Amino acid sequence: MRKIFVIGIGVGDPDHVTIQAIKALNQVDVFFIPDKGTEKAALRDLRTTICERFIENADYRTIDVDIPQRATTGGYLAGVDQWHGRLADIYGRLFEHELEEGEVGGILVWGDPAIYDSTLRILKRVRAKGLALDFQVIPGISSVQVLAAKHCIALNRIGESVLLTTGRNLADGFPSEFGSVVVLLDGAQAFASLGEPDLDIFWGAYLGTEDEILISGKLADVKDEIEAVRRRAREQHGWIMDTYLLRKSDPDR
Ligand SMILES: C[S@@+](CC[C@H](N)C(=O)[O-])C[C@H]1O[C@@H](n2cnc3c(N)ncnc32)[C@H](O)[C@@H]1O
């Protein structure tokens, strides 16, 4: 039986790696490192930093995993399903050829594996194809938690609920039945087109890294600034990851 640790490593600050993650890192024989091309090279470097800093015995192996592009034609869900099928084939082949029976593999997941990450879905597909695989999840600190911590806010207001969603979903309008809405994966700045007149935004980019940027305020007052800052930062670094929380303006703020 091959074992895979799926290890949440936080979103940029190596100090956010947990003791449980460090223990798991030190049991891994082979790390499978997704290579998503030049745009994400900075993220790959952070994963490498974590291995070098926390692993005591450097005799582990590292295998780069070529991640194919997801088809953008056809329906979104069908495209994702087909892409996950290809990824399951790629990972399955690599586990069979690069990991001996009884060895331990490691996949380092950005943030927490439970939040907008498909590693666990893909591993379940690998297992469904017949490869005997045991996997264990090590939770990590998510961009959502870092966003709240850096803005010194709680995600929820008292007794209210919180929605985690994507920019793609927010483009359909602000879901006002939720007290607070945390938005990830928004490449199109959906916040800028919202019709709601009275929202606060807490925005963060490169959270946990030395390039971190934080902006907060009334959405109407700061949305142009966020768009301009975001555009400049993306040009400067060649990539950006940003997350934000929206909620109805607090009269006592
Ligand atoms: C594929 S999801 C992965 C989320 C990750 N599993 C987590 O727990 O944060 C990628 C999205 O997470 C958010 N994100 C990840 N790292 C971030 C960071 N350092 N700063 C701001 N947002 C980040 C962005 O919204 C990005 O589009």
Coordinates of C-alpha atoms and ligand atoms in Angstrom, one line a residue:
M1 CA 0.0 0.0 0.0
R2 CA 1.3 3.5 -0.9
K3 CA 0.6 6.3 1.5
I4 CA 0.1 9.9 0.5
F5 CA 0.2 12.9 2.9
V6 CA -1.8 15.8 1.6
I7 CA -0.2 18.6 3.6
G8 CA -1.6 22.1 3.9
I9 CA 1.3 24.5 4.0
G10 CA -0.3 27.9 4.4
V11 CA -0.3 30.6 1.7
G12 CA 3.1 32.2 1.8
D13 CA 4.4 32.6 5.4
P14 CA 6.6 29.6 6.3
D15 CA 5.9 30.4 10.0
H16 CA 2.3 29.2 9.3
V17 CA 3.4 25.6 8.8
T18 CA 2.0 23.6 11.7
I19 CA 3.9 21.1 13.9
Q20 CA 1.7 18.4 12.5
A21 CA 2.7 19.4 9.0
I22 CA 6.4 19.3 9.9
K23 CA 6.0 15.8 11.4
A24 CA 4.4 14.7 8.1
L25 CA 7.0 16.4 5.9
N26 CA 9.7 14.4 7.7
Q27 CA 8.0 11.1 6.8
V28 CA 7.8 11.7 3.1
D29 CA 10.0 9.8 0.7
V30 CA 8.8 11.5 -2.5
F31 CA 7.2 14.9 -3.0
F32 CA 5.0 15.5 -6.0
I33 CA 5.3 19.1 -6.9
P34 CA 2.7 20.5 -9.4
D35 CA 4.4 22.7 -12.1
K36 CA 1.8 25.2 -13.3
G37 CA 4.2 27.1 -15.6
T38 CA 6.0 30.4 -15.1
E39 CA 3.1 32.3 -13.6
K40 CA 3.1 30.1 -10.5
A41 CA 6.9 29.7 -10.3
A42 CA 7.0 31.9 -7.2
L43 CA 4.6 29.6 -5.4
R44 CA 6.7 26.6 -6.3
D45 CA 9.7 28.3 -4.8
L46 CA 7.8 28.8 -1.5
R47 CA 7.1 25.1 -1.4
T48 CA 10.8 24.4 -2.0
T49 CA 11.7 26.8 0.9
I50 CA 9.4 24.9 3.2
C51 CA 11.0 21.5 2.4
E52 CA 14.5 23.0 2.9
R53 CA 13.6 24.7 6.2
F54 CA 11.6 22.0 7.9
I55 CA 12.9 18.6 6.7
E56 CA 15.8 17.3 8.7
N57 CA 17.0 14.5 6.5
A58 CA 17.4 15.7 2.9
D59 CA 17.3 12.3 1.3
Y60 CA 13.7 12.8 0.0
R61 CA 13.1 12.8 -3.8
T62 CA 11.1 15.5 -5.7
I63 CA 9.1 14.8 -8.8
D64 CA 7.7 17.7 -10.9
V65 CA 4.1 17.1 -12.1
D66 CA 3.3 18.8 -15.4
I67 CA -0.2 20.2 -14.9
P68 CA -2.1 20.4 -18.3
Q69 CA -4.2 23.5 -19.1
R70 CA -7.9 23.1 -18.4
A71 CA -10.0 23.3 -21.6
T72 CA -11.9 26.6 -21.7
T73 CA -14.4 25.6 -24.4
G74 CA -17.6 23.8 -23.5
G75 CA -19.3 24.0 -20.1
Y76 CA -17.3 24.9 -17.0
L77 CA -18.2 21.9 -14.9
A78 CA -17.7 19.4 -17.8
G79 CA -14.3 21.1 -18.5
V80 CA -13.2 20.7 -14.8
D81 CA -14.4 17.1 -14.7
Q82 CA -12.4 16.2 -17.8
W83 CA -9.3 18.1 -16.5
H84 CA -9.5 16.2 -13.1
G85 CA -9.7 12.9 -15.1
R86 CA -6.5 13.8 -16.9
L87 CA -4.8 14.8 -13.6
A88 CA -5.9 11.5 -12.0
D89 CA -4.2 9.6 -14.9
I90 CA -1.0 11.7 -14.5
Y91 CA -0.8 11.3 -10.7
G92 CA -1.8 7.6 -10.9
R93 CA 1.1 6.9 -13.3
L94 CA 3.6 8.8 -11.2
F95 CA 2.5 7.1 -8.0
E96 CA 2.9 3.7 -9.7
H97 CA 6.3 4.5 -11.2
E98 CA 8.0 6.8 -8.7
L99 CA 6.7 5.5 -5.4
E100 CA 7.6 2.0 -4.2
E101 CA 5.1 -0.1 -2.2
G102 CA 5.3 1.0 1.4
E103 CA 6.9 4.4 0.6
V104 CA 5.2 7.7 1.5
G105 CA 4.4 10.4 -1.0
G106 CA 3.7 14.0 -0.2
I107 CA 1.6 16.6 -1.9
L108 CA 2.0 20.1 -0.6
V109 CA -1.3 22.0 -0.9
W110 CA -1.5 25.8 -0.9
G111 CA -3.4 27.0 2.2
D112 CA -5.8 24.3 3.4
P113 CA -6.7 21.2 1.3
A114 CA -10.4 21.6 2.2
I115 CA -10.8 25.1 0.7
Y116 CA -11.1 25.5 -3.1
D117 CA -8.6 22.8 -3.8
S118 CA -9.2 19.6 -5.8
T119 CA -6.3 17.4 -4.7
L120 CA -8.5 15.2 -2.6
R121 CA -11.1 14.8 -5.4
I122 CA -8.3 13.8 -7.8
L123 CA -6.7 11.3 -5.3
K124 CA -10.2 9.7 -4.9
R125 CA -10.3 9.3 -8.6
V126 CA -6.8 7.7 -8.7
R127 CA -8.0 5.2 -6.0
A128 CA -11.2 4.5 -7.9
K129 CA -9.1 3.5 -10.9
G130 CA -7.8 0.6 -8.8
L131 CA -4.5 1.9 -7.3
A132 CA -4.3 0.9 -3.6
L133 CA -3.7 4.3 -1.9
D134 CA -4.0 5.4 1.7
F135 CA -4.1 9.1 2.2
Q136 CA -4.1 11.4 5.2
V137 CA -4.9 15.1 5.2
I138 CA -2.9 17.6 7.3
P139 CA -4.9 20.9 7.6
G140 CA -3.2 24.2 6.8
I141 CA -3.8 27.9 7.4
S142 CA -6.0 29.2 4.6
S143 CA -5.9 32.5 2.8
V144 CA -9.3 33.1 4.4
Q145 CA -7.9 32.9 7.9
V146 CA -4.9 35.1 7.1
L147 CA -7.2 37.7 5.5
A148 CA -9.3 37.9 8.7
A149 CA -6.2 37.9 10.9
K150 CA -4.5 40.7 9.0
H151 CA -7.5 42.9 9.0
C152 CA -8.2 42.1 12.7
I153 CA -11.8 41.0 12.0
A154 CA -13.9 38.0 12.7
L155 CA -15.3 36.4 9.6
N156 CA -18.9 36.4 10.9
R157 CA -21.0 39.0 12.7
I158 CA -22.8 37.7 15.8
G159 CA -25.3 35.0 14.9
E160 CA -24.9 35.6 11.1
S161 CA -23.6 33.2 8.5
V162 CA -20.6 33.3 6.2
L163 CA -20.4 32.3 2.6
L164 CA -17.2 31.2 0.9
T165 CA -17.6 31.7 -2.8
T166 CA -15.8 32.5 -6.1
G167 CA -15.6 35.6 -8.3
R168 CA -17.5 33.6 -10.9
N169 CA -20.4 33.2 -8.6
L170 CA -20.3 36.7 -7.2
A171 CA -20.7 38.0 -10.8
D172 CA -24.3 36.9 -10.5
G173 CA -24.9 39.5 -7.7
F174 CA -24.2 40.0 -4.0
P175 CA -25.9 37.1 -2.0
S176 CA -27.6 39.3 0.6
E177 CA -29.0 36.3 2.6
F178 CA -25.5 35.9 4.0
G179 CA -24.1 38.2 6.6
S180 CA -20.5 38.0 5.2
V181 CA -19.2 36.8 1.9
V182 CA -15.6 35.7 1.4
V183 CA -14.5 35.6 -2.3
L184 CA -11.6 33.6 -3.7
L185 CA -10.6 32.9 -7.3
D186 CA -11.7 36.3 -8.7
G187 CA -9.6 37.0 -11.7
A188 CA -12.2 39.5 -13.0
Q189 CA -12.7 41.8 -10.0
A190 CA -16.4 40.9 -9.6
F191 CA -16.6 43.3 -6.6
A192 CA -16.2 46.3 -8.9
S193 CA -19.5 45.6 -10.8
L194 CA -21.8 45.0 -7.8
G195 CA -24.9 47.1 -7.6
E196 CA -25.2 46.9 -3.8
P197 CA -24.9 50.5 -2.6
D198 CA -23.7 49.9 1.0
L199 CA -21.0 47.3 1.4
D200 CA -17.6 47.2 3.2
I201 CA -14.7 45.3 1.7
F202 CA -11.6 43.8 3.4
W203 CA -9.2 43.0 0.5
G204 CA -5.8 41.3 0.7
A205 CA -3.2 40.2 -1.9
Y206 CA -0.1 38.1 -1.5
L207 CA -1.3 37.4 2.1
G208 CA 1.4 36.0 4.3
T209 CA 4.2 37.0 2.0
E210 CA 6.6 40.0 2.2
D211 CA 4.6 41.6 -0.8
E212 CA 1.3 41.5 1.2
I213 CA -1.1 44.4 0.4
L214 CA -4.2 45.2 2.5
I215 CA -7.0 47.6 1.7
S216 CA -10.3 48.1 3.4
G217 CA -13.2 50.5 3.5
K218 CA -16.5 51.2 1.9
L219 CA -16.6 49.4 -1.4
A220 CA -17.7 52.5 -3.3
D221 CA -14.8 54.5 -1.8
V222 CA -12.0 52.0 -2.4
K223 CA -12.9 49.8 -5.3
D224 CA -11.1 52.0 -7.9
E225 CA -8.0 52.0 -5.7
I226 CA -8.1 48.2 -5.3
E227 CA -8.4 47.8 -9.1
A228 CA -5.5 50.1 -9.7
V229 CA -3.2 48.6 -7.0
R230 CA -4.1 45.1 -8.2
R231 CA -3.3 45.9 -11.8
R232 CA 0.1 47.4 -10.9
A233 CA 1.0 44.6 -8.5
R234 CA 0.1 42.0 -11.1
E235 CA 2.3 43.7 -13.7
Q236 CA 5.2 44.0 -11.2
H237 CA 5.2 40.4 -10.0
G238 CA 3.8 38.6 -13.1
W239 CA 1.1 36.9 -10.9
I240 CA -1.4 37.8 -8.1
M241 CA -3.5 36.0 -5.6
D242 CA -6.1 38.0 -3.8
T243 CA -9.1 37.3 -1.5
Y244 CA -11.7 39.6 0.0
L245 CA -14.5 39.7 2.5
L246 CA -17.7 41.8 1.7
R247 CA -20.5 42.6 4.0
K248 CA -23.2 45.2 4.6
S249 CA -21.6 48.4 6.0
D250 CA -21.4 48.5 9.7
P251 CA -23.0 51.7 11.0
D252 CA -20.7 51.7 14.0
R253 CA -17.5 51.3 11.9
Ligands
LIG1 C1 -7.2 27.5 -5.7 S1 -7.7 28.6 -4.4 C2 -6.8 27.8 -3.1 C3 -7.2 28.3 -1.8 C4 -6.3 27.7 -0.7 N1 -6.5 26.2 -0.6 C5 -6.5 28.3 0.7 O1 -6.8 27.6 1.7 O2 -6.4 29.5 0.8 C6 -6.7 30.0 -4.9 C7 -7.3 31.2 -4.3 O3 -7.0 31.4 -3.0 C8 -6.8 32.7 -2.6 N2 -5.4 32.8 -2.1 C9 -4.5 31.9 -2.0 N3 -3.3 32.3 -1.5 C10 -3.5 33.6 -1.3 C11 -2.7 34.7 -0.8 N4 -1.4 34.4 -0.4 N5 -3.2 35.9 -0.7 C12 -4.4 36.2 -1.1 N6 -5.3 35.2 -1.6 C13 -4.8 34.0 -1.7 C14 -7.0 33.5 -3.9 O4 -8.3 33.9 -3.9 C15 -6.7 32.5 -5.0 O5 -7.4 32.8 -6.2

